[in-house]
mmCIF file of C-alpha atoms in Angstrom:
data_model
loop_
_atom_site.group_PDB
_atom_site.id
_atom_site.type_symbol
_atom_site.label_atom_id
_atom_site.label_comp_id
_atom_site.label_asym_id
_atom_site.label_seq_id
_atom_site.Cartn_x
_atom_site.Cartn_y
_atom_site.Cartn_z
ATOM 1 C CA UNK A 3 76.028 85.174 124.378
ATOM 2 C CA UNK A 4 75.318 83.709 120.760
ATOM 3 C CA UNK A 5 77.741 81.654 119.003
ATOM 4 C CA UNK A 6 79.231 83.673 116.369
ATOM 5 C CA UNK A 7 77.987 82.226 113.115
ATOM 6 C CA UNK A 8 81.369 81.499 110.432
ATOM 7 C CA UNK A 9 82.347 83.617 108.505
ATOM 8 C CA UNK A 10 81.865 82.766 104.564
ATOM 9 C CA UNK A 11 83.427 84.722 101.745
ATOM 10 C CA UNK A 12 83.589 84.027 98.335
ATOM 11 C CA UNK A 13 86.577 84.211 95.859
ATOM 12 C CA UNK A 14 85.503 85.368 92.836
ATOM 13 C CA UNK A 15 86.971 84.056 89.428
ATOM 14 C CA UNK A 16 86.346 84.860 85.877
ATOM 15 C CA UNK A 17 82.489 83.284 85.856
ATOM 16 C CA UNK A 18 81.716 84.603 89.082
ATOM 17 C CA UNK A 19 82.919 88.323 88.334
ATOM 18 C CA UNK A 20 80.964 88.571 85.250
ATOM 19 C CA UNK A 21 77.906 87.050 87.031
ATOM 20 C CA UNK A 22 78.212 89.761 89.868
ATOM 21 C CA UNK A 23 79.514 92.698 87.840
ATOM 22 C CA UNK A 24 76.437 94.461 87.164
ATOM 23 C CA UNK A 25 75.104 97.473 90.041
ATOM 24 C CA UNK A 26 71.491 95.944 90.876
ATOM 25 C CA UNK A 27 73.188 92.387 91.355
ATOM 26 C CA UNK A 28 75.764 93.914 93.856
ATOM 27 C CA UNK A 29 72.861 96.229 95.473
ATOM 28 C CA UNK A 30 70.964 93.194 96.175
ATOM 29 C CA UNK A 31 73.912 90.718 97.643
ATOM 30 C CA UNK A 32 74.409 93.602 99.528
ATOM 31 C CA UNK A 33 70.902 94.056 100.930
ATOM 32 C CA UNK A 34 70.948 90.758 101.693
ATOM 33 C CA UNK A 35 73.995 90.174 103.428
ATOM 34 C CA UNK A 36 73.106 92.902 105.430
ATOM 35 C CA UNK A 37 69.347 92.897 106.274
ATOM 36 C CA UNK A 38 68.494 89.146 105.944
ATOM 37 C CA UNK A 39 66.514 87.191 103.790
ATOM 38 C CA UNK A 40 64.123 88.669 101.528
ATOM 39 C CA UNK A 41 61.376 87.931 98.726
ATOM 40 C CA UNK A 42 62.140 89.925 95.265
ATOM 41 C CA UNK A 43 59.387 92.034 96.126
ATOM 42 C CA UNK A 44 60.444 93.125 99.637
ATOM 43 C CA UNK A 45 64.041 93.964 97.804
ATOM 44 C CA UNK A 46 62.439 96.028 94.989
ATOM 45 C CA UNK A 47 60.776 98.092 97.395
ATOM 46 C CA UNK A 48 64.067 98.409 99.462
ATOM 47 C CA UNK A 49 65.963 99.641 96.496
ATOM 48 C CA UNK A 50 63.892 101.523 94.094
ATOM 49 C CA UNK A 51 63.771 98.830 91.130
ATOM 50 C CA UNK A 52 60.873 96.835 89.773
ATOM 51 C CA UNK A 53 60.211 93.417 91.470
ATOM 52 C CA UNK A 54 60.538 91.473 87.931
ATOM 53 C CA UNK A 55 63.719 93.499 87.612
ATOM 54 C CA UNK A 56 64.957 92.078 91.319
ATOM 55 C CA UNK A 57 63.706 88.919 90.766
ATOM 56 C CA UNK A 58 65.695 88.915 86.879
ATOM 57 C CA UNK A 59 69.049 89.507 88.914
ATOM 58 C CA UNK A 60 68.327 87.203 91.683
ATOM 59 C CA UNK A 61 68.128 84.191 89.563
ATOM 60 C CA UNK A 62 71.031 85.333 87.802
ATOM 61 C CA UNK A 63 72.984 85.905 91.173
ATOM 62 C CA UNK A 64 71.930 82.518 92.061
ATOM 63 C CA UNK A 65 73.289 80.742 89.135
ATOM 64 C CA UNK A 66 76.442 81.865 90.518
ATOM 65 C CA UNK A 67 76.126 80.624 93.816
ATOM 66 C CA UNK A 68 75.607 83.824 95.132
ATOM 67 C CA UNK A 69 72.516 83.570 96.611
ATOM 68 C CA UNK A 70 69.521 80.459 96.928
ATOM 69 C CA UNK A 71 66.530 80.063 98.470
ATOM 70 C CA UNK A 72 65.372 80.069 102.040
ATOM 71 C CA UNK A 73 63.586 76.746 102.501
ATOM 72 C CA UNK A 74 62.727 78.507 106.117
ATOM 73 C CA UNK A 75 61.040 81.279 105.098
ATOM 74 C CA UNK A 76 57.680 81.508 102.622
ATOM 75 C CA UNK A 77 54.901 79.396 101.887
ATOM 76 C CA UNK A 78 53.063 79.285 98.483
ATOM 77 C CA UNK A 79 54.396 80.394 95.673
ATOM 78 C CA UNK A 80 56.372 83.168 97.958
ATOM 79 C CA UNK A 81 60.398 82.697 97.097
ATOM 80 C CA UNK A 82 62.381 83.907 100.094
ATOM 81 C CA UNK A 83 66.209 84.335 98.951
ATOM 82 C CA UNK A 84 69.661 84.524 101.307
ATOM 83 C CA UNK A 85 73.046 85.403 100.768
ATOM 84 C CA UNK A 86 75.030 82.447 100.237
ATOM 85 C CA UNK A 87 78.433 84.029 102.046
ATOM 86 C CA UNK A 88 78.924 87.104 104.085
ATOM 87 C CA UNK A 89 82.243 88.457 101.771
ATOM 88 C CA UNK A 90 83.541 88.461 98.664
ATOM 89 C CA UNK A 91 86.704 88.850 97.923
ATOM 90 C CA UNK A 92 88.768 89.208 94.546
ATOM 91 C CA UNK A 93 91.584 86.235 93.056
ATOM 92 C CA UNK A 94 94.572 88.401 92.052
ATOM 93 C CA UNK A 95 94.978 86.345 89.276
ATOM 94 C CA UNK A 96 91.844 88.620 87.544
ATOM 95 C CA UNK A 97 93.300 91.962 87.393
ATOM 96 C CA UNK A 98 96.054 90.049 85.113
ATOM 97 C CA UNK A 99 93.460 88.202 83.142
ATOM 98 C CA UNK A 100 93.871 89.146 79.430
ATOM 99 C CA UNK A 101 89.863 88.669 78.805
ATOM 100 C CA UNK A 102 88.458 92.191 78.065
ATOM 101 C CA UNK A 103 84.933 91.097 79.446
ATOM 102 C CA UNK A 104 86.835 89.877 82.349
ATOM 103 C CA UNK A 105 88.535 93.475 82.703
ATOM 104 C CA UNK A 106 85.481 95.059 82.046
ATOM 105 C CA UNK A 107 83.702 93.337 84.802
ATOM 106 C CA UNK A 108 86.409 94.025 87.169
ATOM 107 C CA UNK A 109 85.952 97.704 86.801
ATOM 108 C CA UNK A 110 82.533 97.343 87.007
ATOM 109 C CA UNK A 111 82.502 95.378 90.209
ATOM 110 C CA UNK A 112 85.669 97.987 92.050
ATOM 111 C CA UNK A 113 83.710 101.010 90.819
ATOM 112 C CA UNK A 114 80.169 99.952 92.335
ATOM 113 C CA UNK A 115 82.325 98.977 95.422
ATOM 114 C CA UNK A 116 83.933 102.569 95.834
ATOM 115 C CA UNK A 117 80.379 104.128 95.467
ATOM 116 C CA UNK A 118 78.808 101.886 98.095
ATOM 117 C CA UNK A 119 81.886 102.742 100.728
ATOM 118 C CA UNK A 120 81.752 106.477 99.728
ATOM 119 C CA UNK A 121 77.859 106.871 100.136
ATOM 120 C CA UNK A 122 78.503 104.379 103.470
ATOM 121 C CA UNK A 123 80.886 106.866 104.893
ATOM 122 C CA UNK A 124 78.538 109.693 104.020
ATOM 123 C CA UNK A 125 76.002 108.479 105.481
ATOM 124 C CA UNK A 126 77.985 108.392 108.702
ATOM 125 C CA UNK A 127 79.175 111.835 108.374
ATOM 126 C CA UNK A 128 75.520 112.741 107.534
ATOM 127 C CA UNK A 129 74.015 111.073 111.066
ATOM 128 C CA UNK A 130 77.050 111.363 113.217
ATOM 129 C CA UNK A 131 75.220 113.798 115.539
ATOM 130 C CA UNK A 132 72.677 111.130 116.053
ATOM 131 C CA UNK A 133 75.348 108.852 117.601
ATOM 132 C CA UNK A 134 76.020 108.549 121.084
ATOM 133 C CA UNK A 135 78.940 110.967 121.651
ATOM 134 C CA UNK A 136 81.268 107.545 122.815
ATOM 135 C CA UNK A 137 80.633 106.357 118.885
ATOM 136 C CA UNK A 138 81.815 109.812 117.378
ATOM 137 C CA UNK A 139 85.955 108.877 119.070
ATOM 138 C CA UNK A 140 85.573 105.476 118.009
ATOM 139 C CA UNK A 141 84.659 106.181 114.658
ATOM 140 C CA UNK A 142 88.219 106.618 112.194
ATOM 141 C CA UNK A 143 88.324 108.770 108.876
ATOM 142 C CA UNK A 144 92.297 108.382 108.834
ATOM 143 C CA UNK A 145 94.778 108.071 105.504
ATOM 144 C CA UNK A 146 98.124 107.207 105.177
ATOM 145 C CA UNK A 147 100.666 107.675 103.027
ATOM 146 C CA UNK A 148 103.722 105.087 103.058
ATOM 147 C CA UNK A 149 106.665 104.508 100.457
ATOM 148 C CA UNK A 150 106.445 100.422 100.249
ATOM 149 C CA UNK A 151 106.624 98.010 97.634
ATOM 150 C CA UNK A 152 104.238 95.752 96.108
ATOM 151 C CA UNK A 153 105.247 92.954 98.498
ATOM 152 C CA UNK A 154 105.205 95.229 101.273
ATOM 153 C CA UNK A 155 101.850 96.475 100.881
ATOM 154 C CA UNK A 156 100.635 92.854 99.880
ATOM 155 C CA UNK A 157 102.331 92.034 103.021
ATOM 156 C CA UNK A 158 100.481 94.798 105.202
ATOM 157 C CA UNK A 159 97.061 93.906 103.795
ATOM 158 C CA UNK A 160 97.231 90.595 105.055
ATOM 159 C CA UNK A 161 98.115 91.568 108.208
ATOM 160 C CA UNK A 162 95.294 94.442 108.509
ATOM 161 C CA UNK A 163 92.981 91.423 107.217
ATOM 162 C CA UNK A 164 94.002 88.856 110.460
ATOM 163 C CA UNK A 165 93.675 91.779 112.426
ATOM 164 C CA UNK A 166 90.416 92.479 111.686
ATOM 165 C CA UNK A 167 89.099 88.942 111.797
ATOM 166 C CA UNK A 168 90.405 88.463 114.937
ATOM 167 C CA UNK A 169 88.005 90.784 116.265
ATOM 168 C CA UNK A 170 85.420 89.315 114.020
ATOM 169 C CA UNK A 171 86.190 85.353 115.852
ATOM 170 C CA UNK A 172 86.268 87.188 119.168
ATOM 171 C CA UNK A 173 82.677 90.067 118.644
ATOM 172 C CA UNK A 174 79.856 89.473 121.386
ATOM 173 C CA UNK A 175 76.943 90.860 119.162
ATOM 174 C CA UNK A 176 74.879 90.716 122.153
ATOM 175 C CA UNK A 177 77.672 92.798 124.272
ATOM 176 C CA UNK A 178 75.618 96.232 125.488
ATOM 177 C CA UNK A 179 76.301 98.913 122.708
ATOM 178 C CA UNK A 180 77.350 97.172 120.327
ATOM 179 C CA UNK A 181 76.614 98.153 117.262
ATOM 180 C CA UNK A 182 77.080 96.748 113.029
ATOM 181 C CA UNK A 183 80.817 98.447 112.342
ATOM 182 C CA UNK A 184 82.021 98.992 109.020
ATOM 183 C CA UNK A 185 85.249 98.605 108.110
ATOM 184 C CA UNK A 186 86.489 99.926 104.874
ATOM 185 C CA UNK A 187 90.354 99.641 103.389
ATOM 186 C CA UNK A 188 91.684 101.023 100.655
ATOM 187 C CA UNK A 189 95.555 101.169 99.659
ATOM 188 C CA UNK A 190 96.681 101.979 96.168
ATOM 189 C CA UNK A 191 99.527 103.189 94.416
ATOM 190 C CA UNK A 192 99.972 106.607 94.072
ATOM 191 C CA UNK A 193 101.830 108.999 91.124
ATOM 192 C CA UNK A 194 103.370 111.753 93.066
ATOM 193 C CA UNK A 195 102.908 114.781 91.446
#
């Protein structure tokens, strides 16, 4: 069994949001995070976009510490680029940030977030059938709906969040079946109506 490698997020803050906020940048953490390191080129390929357009967003995304090279990889003039943390995750202190770009950038980066978990989960839905049939009771598409206060939910988030990353301290990748799970949370406030 492999030592499981730590786990690195990043807290973003006011520079760092408005470095990531923008679709291609958080297309191309993702891809990275996910598939490995990768030359600008191999990444434009991956995601439809031109390779001076990857390579554009890369630097930027670097200048934020998001990503940097792979001294590993490449040879030449061949720039191989890795994720610099596995997560992200957001301060609270930004969605009461008076800054409109700030704001702005915030509903940038939650929007492009919601799209990737939506065309994530329909992706599942879409392949399901092509799962083994012990993945298709594993897999969850549950909701909720409690009466809690801020606190409360605050309070249940962090909970759900040790939960999970006790599983993530205690995974065998290398365990038969085992499979790349993804995990997606959502609880909001809700208007009854």
């Amino acid at each position: 069994m492999s030592e499981p490698e730590e786990f690195l997020s990043r807290r973003l803050d006011p520079r760092s949001l408005r470095g990531l906020a923008h679709p291609l940048r958080i297309q191309l953490l993702r891809a990275l995070r996910r598939h490995g390191p990768a030359t600008a080129s191999q990444l434009a390929e991956l995601l439809g976009e031109s390779s001076g357009a990857t390579s554009y967003h890369l630097r930027q995304l670097a200048a934020h510490g998001f990503v940097e090279d792979d001294p590993t990889r490449g040879k030449g003039r061949e720039r191989w680029w890795k994720a610099g943390q596995q997560g992200t995750s957001v301060d609270e202190s930004l969605y009461k940030n008076p800054d409109p770009e700030v704001q702005g950038a915030l509903d940038i980066y939650a929007h492009e977030i919601a799209t990737i978990h939506t065309q994530e989960l329909g992706t599942y839905i879409g392949t399901r059938h092509d799962w083994d049939e012990s993945w298709l009771g594993a897999a969850d598409m549950s909701d909720f709906t409690l009466r809690l206060p801020a606190d409360k939910l605050r309070e249940l988030d962090e909970k759900l969040h040790a939960l999970i990353d006790s599983y993530r301290d205690t995974a065998d990748p290398d365990a038969p079946g085992a499979e790349l799970v993804r995990i997606h949370l959502h609880a909001f406030p809700q208007r009854e109506n």
